[in-house]
mmCIF file of C-alpha atoms in Angstrom:
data_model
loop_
_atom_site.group_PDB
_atom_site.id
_atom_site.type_symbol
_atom_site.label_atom_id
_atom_site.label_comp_id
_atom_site.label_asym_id
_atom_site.label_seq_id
_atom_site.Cartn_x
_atom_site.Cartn_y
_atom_site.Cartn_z
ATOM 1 C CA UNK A 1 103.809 -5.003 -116.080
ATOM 2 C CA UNK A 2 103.342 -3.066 -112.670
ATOM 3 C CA UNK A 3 106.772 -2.126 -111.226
ATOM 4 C CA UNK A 4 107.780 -4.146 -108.534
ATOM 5 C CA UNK A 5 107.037 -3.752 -104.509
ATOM 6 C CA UNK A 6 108.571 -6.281 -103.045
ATOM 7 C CA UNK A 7 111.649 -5.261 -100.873
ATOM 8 C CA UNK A 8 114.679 -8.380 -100.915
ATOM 9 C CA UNK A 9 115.238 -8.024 -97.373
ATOM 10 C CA UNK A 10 111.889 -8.042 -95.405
ATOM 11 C CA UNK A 11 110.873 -11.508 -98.236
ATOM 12 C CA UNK A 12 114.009 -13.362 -97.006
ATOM 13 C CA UNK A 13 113.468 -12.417 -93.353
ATOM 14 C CA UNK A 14 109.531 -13.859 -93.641
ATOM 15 C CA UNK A 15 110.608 -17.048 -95.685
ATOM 16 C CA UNK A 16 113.582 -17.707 -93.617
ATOM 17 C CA UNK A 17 111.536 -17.792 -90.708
ATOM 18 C CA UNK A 18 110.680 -21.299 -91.506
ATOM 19 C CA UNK A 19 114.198 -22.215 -92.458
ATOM 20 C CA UNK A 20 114.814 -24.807 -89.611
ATOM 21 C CA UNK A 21 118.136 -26.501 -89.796
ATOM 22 C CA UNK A 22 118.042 -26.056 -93.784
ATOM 23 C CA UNK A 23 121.585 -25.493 -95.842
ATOM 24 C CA UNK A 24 121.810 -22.599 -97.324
ATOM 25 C CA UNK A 25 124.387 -21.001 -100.407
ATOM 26 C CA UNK A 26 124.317 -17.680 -101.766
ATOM 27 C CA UNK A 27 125.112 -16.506 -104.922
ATOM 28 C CA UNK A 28 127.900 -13.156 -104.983
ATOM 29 C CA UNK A 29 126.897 -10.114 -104.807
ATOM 30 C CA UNK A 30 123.158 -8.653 -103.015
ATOM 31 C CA UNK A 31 121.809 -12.245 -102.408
ATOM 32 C CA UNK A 32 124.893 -12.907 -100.048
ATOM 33 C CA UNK A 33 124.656 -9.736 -98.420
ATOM 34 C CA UNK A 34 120.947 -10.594 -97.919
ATOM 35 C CA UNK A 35 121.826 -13.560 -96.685
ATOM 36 C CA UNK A 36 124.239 -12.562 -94.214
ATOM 37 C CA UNK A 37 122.040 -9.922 -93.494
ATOM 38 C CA UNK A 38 120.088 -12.481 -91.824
ATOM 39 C CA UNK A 39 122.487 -13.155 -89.403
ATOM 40 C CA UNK A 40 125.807 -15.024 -89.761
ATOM 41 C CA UNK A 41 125.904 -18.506 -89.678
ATOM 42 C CA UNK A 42 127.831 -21.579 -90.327
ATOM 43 C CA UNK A 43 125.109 -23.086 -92.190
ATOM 44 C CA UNK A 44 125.465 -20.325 -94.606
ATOM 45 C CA UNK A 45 128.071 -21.025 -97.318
ATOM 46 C CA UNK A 46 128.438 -17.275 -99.468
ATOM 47 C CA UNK A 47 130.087 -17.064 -102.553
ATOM 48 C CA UNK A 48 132.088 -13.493 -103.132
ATOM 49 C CA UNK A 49 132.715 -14.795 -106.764
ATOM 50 C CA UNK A 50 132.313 -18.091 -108.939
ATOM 51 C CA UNK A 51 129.757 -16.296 -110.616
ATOM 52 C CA UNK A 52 126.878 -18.546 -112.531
ATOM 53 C CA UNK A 53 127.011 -21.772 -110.483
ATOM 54 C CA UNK A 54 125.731 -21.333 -106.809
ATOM 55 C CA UNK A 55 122.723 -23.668 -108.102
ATOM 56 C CA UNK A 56 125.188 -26.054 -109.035
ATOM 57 C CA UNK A 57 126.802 -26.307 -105.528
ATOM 58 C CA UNK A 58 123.455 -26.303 -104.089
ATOM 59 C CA UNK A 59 122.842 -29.469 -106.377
ATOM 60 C CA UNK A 60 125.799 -31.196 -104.819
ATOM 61 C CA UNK A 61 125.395 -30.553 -101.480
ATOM 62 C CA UNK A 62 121.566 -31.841 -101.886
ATOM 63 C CA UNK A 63 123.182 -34.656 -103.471
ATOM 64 C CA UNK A 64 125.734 -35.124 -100.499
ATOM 65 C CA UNK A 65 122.617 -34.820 -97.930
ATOM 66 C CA UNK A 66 119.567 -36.160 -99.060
ATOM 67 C CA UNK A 67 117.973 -36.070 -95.763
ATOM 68 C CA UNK A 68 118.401 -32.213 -95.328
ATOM 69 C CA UNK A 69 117.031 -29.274 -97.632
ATOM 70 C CA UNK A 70 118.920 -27.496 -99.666
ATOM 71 C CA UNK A 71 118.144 -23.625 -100.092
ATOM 72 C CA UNK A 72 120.313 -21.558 -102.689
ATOM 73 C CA UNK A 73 119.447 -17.759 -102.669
ATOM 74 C CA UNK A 74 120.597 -16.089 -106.020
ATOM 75 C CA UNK A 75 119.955 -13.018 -107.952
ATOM 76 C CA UNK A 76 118.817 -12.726 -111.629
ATOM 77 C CA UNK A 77 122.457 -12.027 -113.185
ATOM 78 C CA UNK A 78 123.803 -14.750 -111.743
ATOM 79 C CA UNK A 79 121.058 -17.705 -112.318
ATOM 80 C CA UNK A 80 120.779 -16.261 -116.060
ATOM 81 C CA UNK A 81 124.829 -16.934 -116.414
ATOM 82 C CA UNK A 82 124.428 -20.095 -115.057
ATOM 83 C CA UNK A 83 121.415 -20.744 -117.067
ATOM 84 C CA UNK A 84 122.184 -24.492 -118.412
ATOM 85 C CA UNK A 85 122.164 -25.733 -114.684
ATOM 86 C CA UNK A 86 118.440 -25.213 -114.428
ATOM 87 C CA UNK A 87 118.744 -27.819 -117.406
ATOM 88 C CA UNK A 88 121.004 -30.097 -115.170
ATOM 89 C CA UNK A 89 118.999 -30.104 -111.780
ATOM 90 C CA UNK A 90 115.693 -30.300 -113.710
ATOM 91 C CA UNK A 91 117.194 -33.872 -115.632
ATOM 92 C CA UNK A 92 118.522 -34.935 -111.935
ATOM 93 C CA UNK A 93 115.244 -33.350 -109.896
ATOM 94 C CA UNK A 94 116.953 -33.470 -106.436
ATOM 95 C CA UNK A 95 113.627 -33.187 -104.058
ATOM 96 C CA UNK A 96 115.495 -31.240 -101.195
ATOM 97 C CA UNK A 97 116.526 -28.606 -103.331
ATOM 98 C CA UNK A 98 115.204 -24.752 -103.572
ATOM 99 C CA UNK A 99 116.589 -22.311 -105.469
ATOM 100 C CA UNK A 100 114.838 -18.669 -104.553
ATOM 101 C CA UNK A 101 115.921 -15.718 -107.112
ATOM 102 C CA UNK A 102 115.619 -12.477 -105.988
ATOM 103 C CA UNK A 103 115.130 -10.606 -109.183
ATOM 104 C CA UNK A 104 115.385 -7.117 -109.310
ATOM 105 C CA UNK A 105 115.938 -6.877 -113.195
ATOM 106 C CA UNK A 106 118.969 -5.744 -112.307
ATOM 107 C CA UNK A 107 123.167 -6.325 -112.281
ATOM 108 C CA UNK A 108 123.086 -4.272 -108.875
ATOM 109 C CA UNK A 109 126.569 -4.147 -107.898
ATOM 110 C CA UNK A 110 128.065 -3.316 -111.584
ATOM 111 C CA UNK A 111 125.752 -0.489 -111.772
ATOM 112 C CA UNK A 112 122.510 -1.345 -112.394
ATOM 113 C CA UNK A 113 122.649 -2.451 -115.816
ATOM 114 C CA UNK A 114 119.693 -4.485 -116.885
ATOM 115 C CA UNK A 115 119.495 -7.793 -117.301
ATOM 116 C CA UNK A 116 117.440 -10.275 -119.929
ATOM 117 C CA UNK A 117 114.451 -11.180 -116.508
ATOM 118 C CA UNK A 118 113.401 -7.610 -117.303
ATOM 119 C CA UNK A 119 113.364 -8.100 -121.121
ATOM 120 C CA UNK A 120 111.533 -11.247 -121.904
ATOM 121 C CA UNK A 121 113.101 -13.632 -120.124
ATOM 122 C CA UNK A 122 111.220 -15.428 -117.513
ATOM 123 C CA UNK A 123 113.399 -17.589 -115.016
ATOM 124 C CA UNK A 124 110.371 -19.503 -113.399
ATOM 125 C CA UNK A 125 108.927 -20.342 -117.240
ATOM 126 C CA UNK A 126 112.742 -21.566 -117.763
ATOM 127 C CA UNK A 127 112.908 -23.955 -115.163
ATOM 128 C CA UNK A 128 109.417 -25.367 -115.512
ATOM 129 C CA UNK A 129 110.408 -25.799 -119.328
ATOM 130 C CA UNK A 130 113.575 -27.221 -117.833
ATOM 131 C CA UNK A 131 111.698 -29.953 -115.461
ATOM 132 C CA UNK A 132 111.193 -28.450 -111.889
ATOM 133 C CA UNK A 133 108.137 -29.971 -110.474
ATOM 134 C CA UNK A 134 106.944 -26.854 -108.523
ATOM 135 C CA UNK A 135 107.807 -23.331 -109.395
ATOM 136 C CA UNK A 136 106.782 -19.762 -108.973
ATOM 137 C CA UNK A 137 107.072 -16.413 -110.031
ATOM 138 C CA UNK A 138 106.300 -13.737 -106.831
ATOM 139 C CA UNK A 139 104.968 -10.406 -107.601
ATOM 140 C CA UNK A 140 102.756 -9.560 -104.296
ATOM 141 C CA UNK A 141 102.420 -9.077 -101.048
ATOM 142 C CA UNK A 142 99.821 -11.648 -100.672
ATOM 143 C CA UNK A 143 102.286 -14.518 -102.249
ATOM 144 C CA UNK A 144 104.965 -14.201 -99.839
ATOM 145 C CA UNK A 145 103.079 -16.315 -97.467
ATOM 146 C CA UNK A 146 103.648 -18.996 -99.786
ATOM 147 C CA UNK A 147 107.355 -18.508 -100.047
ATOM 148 C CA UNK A 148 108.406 -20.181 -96.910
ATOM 149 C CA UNK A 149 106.535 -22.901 -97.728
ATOM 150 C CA UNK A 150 108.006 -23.588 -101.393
ATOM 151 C CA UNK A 151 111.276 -23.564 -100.373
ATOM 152 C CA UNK A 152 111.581 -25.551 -97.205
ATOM 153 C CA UNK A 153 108.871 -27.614 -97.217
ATOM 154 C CA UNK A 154 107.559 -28.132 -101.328
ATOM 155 C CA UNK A 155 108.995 -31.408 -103.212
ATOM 156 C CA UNK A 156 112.118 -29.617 -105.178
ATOM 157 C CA UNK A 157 113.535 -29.096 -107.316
ATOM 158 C CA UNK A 158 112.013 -25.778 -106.670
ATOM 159 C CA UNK A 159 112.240 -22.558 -108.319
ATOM 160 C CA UNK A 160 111.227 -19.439 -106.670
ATOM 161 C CA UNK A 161 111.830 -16.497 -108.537
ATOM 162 C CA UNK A 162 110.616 -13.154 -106.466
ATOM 163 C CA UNK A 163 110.102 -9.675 -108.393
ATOM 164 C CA UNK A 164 111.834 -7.031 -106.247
ATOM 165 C CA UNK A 165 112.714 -3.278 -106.257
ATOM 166 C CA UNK A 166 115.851 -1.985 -107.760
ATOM 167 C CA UNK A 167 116.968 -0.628 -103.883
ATOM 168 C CA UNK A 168 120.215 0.516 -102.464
ATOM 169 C CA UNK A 169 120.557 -1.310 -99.202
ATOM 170 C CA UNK A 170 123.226 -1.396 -96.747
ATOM 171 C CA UNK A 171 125.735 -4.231 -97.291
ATOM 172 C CA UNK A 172 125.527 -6.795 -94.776
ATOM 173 C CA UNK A 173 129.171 -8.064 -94.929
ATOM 174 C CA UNK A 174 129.817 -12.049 -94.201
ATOM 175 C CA UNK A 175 133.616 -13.265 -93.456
ATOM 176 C CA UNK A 176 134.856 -13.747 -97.134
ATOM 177 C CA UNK A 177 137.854 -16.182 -96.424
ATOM 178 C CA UNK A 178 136.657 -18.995 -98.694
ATOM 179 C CA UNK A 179 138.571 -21.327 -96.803
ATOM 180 C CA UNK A 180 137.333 -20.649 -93.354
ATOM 181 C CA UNK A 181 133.266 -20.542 -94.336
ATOM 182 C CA UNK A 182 133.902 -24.389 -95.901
ATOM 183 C CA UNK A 183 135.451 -25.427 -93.062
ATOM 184 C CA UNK A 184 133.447 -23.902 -90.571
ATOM 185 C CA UNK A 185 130.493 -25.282 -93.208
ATOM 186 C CA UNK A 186 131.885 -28.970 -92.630
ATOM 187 C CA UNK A 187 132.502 -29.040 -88.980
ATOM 188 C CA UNK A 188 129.016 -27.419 -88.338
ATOM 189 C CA UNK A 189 127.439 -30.079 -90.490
ATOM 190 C CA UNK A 190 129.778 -33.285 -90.110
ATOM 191 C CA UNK A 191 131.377 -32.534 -86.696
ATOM 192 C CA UNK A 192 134.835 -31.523 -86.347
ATOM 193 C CA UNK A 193 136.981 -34.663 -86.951
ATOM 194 C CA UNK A 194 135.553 -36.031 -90.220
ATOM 195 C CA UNK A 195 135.334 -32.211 -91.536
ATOM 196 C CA UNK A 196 138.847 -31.524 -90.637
ATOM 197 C CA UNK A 197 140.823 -34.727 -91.700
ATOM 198 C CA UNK A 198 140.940 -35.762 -95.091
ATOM 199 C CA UNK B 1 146.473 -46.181 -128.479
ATOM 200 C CA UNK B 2 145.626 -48.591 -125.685
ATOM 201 C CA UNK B 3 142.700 -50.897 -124.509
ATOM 202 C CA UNK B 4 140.157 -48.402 -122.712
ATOM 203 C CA UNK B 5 137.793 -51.281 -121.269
ATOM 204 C CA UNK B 6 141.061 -52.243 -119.447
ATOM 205 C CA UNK B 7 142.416 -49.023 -118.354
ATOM 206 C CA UNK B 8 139.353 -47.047 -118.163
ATOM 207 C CA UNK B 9 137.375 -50.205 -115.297
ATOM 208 C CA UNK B 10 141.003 -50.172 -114.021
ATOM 209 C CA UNK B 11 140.603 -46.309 -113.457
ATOM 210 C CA UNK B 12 136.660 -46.689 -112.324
ATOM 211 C CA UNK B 13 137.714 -49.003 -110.027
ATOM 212 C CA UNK B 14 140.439 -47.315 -108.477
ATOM 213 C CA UNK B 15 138.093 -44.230 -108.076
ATOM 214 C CA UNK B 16 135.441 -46.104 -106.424
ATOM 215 C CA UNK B 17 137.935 -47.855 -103.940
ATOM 216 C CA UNK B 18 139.176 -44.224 -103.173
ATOM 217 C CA UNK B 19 135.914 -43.387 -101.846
ATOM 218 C CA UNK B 20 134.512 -41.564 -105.118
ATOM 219 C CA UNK B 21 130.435 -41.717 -105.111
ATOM 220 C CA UNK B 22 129.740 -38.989 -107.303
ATOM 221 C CA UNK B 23 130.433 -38.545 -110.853
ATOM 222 C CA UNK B 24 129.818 -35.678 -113.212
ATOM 223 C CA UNK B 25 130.282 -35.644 -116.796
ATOM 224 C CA UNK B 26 130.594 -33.977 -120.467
ATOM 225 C CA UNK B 27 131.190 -36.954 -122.461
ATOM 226 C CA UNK B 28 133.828 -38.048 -124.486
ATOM 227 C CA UNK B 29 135.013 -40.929 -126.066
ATOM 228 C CA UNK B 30 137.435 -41.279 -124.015
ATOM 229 C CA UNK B 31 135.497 -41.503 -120.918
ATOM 230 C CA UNK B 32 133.314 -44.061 -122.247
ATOM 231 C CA UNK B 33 133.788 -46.724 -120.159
ATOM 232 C CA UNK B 34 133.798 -44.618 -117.322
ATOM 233 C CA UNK B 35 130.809 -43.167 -117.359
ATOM 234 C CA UNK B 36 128.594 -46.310 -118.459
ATOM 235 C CA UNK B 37 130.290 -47.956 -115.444
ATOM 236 C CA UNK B 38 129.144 -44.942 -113.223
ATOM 237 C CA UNK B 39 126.393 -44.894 -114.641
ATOM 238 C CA UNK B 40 125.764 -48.714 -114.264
ATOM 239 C CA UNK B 41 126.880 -48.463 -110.754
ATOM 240 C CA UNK B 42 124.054 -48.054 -107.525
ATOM 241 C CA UNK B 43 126.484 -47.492 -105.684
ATOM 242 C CA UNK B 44 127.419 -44.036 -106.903
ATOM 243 C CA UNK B 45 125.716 -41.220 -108.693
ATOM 244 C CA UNK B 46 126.216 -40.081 -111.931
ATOM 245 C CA UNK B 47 125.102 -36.616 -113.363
ATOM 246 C CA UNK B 48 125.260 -35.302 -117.224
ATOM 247 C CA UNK B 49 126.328 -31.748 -117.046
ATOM 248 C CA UNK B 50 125.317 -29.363 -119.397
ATOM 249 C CA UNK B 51 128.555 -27.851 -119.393
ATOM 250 C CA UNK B 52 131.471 -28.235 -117.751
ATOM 251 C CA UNK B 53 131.932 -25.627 -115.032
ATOM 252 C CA UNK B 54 128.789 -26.921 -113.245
ATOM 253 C CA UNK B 55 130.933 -30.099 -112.149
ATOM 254 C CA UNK B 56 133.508 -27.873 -110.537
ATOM 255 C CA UNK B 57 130.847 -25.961 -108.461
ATOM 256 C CA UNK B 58 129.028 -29.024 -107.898
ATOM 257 C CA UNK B 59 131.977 -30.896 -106.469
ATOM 258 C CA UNK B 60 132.541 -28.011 -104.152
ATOM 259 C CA UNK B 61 129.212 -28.572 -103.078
ATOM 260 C CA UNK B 62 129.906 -32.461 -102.613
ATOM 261 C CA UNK B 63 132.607 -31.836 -100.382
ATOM 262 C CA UNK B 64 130.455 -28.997 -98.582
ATOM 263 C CA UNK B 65 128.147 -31.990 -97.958
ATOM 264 C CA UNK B 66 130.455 -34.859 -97.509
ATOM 265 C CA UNK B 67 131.090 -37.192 -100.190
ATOM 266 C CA UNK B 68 133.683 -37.062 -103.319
ATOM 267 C CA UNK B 69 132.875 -36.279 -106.600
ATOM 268 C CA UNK B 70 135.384 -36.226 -110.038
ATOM 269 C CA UNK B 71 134.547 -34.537 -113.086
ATOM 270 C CA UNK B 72 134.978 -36.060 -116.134
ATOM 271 C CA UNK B 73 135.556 -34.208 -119.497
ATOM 272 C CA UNK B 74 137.211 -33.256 -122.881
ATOM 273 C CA UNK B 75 140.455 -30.774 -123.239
ATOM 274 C CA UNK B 76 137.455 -28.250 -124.758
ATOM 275 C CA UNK B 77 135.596 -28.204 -121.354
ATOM 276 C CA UNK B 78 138.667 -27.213 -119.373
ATOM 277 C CA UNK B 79 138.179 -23.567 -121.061
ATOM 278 C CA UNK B 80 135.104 -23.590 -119.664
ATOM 279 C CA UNK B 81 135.880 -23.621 -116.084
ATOM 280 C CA UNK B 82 138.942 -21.164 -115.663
ATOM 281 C CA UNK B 83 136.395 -18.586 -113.767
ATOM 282 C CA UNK B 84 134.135 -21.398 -112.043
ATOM 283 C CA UNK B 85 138.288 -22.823 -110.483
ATOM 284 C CA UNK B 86 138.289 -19.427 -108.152
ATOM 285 C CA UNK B 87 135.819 -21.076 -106.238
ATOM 286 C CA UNK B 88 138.340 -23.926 -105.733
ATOM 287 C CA UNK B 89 141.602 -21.708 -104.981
ATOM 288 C CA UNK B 90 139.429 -19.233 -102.779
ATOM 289 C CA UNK B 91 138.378 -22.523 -100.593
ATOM 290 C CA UNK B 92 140.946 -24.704 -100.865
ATOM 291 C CA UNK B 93 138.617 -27.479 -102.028
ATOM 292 C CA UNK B 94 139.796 -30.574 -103.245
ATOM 293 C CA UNK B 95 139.050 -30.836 -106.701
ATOM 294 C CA UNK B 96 139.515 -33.667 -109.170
ATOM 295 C CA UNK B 97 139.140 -34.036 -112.547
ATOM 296 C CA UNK B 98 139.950 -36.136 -115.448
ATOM 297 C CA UNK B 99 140.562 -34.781 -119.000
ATOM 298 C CA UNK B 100 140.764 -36.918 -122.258
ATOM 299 C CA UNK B 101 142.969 -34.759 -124.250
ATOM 300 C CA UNK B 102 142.623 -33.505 -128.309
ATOM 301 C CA UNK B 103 144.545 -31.383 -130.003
ATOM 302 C CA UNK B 104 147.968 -32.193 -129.027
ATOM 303 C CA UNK B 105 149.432 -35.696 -130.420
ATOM 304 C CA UNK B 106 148.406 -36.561 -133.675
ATOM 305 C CA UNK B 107 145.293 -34.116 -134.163
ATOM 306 C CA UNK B 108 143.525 -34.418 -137.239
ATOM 307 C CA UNK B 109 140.971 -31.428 -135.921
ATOM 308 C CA UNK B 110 142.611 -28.531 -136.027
ATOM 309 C CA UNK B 111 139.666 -26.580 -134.382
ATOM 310 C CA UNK B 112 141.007 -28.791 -131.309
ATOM 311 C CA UNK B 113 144.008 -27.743 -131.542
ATOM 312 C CA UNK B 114 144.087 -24.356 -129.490
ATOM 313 C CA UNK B 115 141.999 -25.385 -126.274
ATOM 314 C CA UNK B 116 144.574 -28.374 -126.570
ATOM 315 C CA UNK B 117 147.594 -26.327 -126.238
ATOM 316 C CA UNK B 118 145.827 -24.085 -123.691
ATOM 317 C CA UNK B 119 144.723 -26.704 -121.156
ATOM 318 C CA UNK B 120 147.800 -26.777 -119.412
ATOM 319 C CA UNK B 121 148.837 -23.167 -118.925
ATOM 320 C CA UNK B 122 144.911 -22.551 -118.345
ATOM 321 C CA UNK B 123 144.541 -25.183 -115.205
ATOM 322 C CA UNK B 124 148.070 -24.283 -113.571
ATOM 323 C CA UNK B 125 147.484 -20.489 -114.297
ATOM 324 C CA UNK B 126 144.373 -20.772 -111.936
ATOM 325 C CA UNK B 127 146.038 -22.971 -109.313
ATOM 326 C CA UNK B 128 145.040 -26.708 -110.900
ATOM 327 C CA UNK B 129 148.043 -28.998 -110.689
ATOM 328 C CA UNK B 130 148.163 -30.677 -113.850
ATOM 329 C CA UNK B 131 149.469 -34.522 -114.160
ATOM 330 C CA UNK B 132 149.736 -35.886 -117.458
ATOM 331 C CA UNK B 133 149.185 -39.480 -118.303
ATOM 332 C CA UNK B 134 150.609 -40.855 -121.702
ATOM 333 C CA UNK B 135 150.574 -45.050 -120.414
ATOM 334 C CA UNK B 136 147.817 -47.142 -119.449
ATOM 335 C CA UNK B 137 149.664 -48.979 -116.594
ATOM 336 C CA UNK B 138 149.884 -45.114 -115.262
ATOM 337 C CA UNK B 139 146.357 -44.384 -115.169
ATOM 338 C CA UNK B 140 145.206 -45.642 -111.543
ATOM 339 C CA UNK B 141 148.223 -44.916 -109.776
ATOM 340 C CA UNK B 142 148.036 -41.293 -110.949
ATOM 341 C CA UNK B 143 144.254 -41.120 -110.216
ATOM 342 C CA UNK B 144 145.499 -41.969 -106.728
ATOM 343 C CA UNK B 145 147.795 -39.393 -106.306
ATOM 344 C CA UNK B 146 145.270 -36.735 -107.893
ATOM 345 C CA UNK B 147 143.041 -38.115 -105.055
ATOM 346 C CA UNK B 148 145.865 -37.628 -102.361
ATOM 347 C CA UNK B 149 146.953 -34.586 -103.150
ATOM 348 C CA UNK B 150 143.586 -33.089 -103.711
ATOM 349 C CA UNK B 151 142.142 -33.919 -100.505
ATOM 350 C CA UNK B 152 145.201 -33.879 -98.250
ATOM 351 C CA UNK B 153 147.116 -30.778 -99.535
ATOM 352 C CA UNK B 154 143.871 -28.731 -100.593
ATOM 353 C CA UNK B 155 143.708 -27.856 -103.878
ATOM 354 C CA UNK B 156 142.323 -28.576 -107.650
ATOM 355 C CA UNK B 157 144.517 -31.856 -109.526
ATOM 356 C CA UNK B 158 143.633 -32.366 -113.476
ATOM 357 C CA UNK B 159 144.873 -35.710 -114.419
ATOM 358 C CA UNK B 160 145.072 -35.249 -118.399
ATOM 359 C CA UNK B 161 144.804 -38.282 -120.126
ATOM 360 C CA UNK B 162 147.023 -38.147 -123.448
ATOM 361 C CA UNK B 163 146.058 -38.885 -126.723
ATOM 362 C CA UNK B 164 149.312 -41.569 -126.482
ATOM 363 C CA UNK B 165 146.959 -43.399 -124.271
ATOM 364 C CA UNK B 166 143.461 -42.688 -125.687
ATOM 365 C CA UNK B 167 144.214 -42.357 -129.253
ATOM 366 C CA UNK B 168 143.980 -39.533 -132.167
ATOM 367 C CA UNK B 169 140.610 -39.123 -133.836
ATOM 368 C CA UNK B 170 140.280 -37.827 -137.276
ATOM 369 C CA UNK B 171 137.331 -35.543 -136.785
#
């Protein structure tokens, strides 16, 4: 297989562009700081930690708003620890609900140690095997047009799994207070009063 | 041991009165009636986890979006979500769940038997307040306070249902 030649970054910037008023969670590590490096918002919710389950929050949030869309951003070490809840949003197949891995065969922030997506397994494969109506494994410059499309507009669940290149990159830092990006999630999305009282 | 179709709808009931509209499970016997009820139910959803952890992250998610979800499991799946619990300390999410205990009164498994001991020290170690159950006219009134104290002071509640009030199994 061709190395990759896809950079993180400039793919999130070109699908985000049709993000809209779409939720969005990232998984710890590179995919929040790519998400933040977006620009900060209170739409984003970033996990620093919780390793293995960003999907999963992304499932109950698309549960909690069916009417909105639902886009997790994770990379490859994290979906494959949280592999069995590809198994769990497949069975439930919540239709506003994207997950998008950026996949640079990689566990970037530990060191660059490999991971399995660069030794057999494929994480798109998985989650068709697993259910999802519509997924996708990006290699080119050509597919990233399609990107966009898949994960804000495309009948989810959705799995988007990008090939990338092993980069550094600067870190785009989001506030890390778990606390304050929930609640500043909630009163964004439900308004102040029903996010803040109990 | 105690009647579970009358404690267990008594419990369902409660939790659906209490605004609950999302349910996740690993089943056990215990839960039974609880999750055919929630399962029965249109007016709430019900999702099968694969394992437990993914009900803790996807009950932060819940609350991210709105509604209130429990988790519903065995003593075994409460290893399972030590790490996936940061989530709920870090955001001060309110977190429910309700474990049907082995290992601890009357096991006949004894590969139950260490997870049962640890379930306790585990949850509090990571911040879960843990409130034990052993009577079935305890059941909903407890699920109530796990429900107060969850959403109004913040933080993860584990109401552990003993195996006084569920029963030991032999295997």
């Amino acid at each position: 297989m061709s190395s990759p030649t896809l950079h993180r970054r400039a793919v999130l910037k070109t699908a985000f562009a049709k993000r809209g008023d779409a939720l969005a969670v990232s998984g710890l590590g590179s995919a929040t700081w790519d998400l933040a490096s977006l620009g900060d918002r209170a739409d984003n919710f970033y996990l620093w930690g919780a390793m293995g389950n960003a999907a999963m929050i992304g499932l109950g949030l698309a549960i909690a708003q069916p009417e909105r869309r639902v886009v997790v951003v994770t990379g490859d070490g994290e979906m494959l620890m949280g592999l069995t809840a590809m198994t769990t949003i497949g069975a439930r197949r919540p239709a506003n609900l994207a997950i998008c891995v950026l996949d640079n065969e990689r566990y970037t922030e530990t060191g660059r140690q490999p991971t399995a997506t660069g030794m057999g397994t494929d994480l798109a494969a998985v989650a068709a095997a697993c259910g999802f109506p519509k997924t996708a494994l990006i290699r080119g410059e050509a597919e990233i047009g399609t990107l966009g499309a898949l994960l804000f507009e495309a009948a989810g669940p959705i799995m988007a799994v990008v090939k990338v290149v092993d980069e550094d990159l600067p870190m785009a830092v989001p506030p890390r207070d778990g606390g304050y990006l929930k609640t500043r999630f909630r009163i964004g999305l439900l308004g102040e009063t029903a996010a803040t009282l109990p | 041991m105690s009647d579970q179709t009358i404690w267990g709808n008594d419990l369902y009931d409660t939790l659906v009165e209490e605004g609950v509209t999302l349910f996740s499970y690993v089943p056990d016997g215990g839960h039974k009636v609880m999750i055919q009820r929630s399962l029965d139910d249109p007016r709430v959803r019900s999702v099968p986890l694969t394992t437990e952890e993914e009900g803790v992250a996807m009950a932060a998610g819940a609350h991210l979006g709105g509604i209130k979800a429990v988790l519903l499991m065995q003593s075994s799946g409460a290893g399972n979500c030590i790490n996936m619990l940061s989530l709920v300390a870090n955001g001060q999410f309110p977190f429910v769940c309700f474990v049907t205990m082995r290992g601890t009164f009357g096991e006949e498994n004894p590969w139950q038997v260490p997870m049962g001991l640890a379930v306790r020290p585990a949850l509090e170690s990571i911040g879960v307040v843990c409130l034990p159950v052993e009577r079935p006219d305890e059941v909903a009134m407890t699920a109530r306070a796990a429900l107060a104290m969850a959403y109004k002071s913040r933080c993860g509640v584990a109401v552990l249902l003993s195996q006084k009030l569920i029963g030991a199994k032999a295997f």
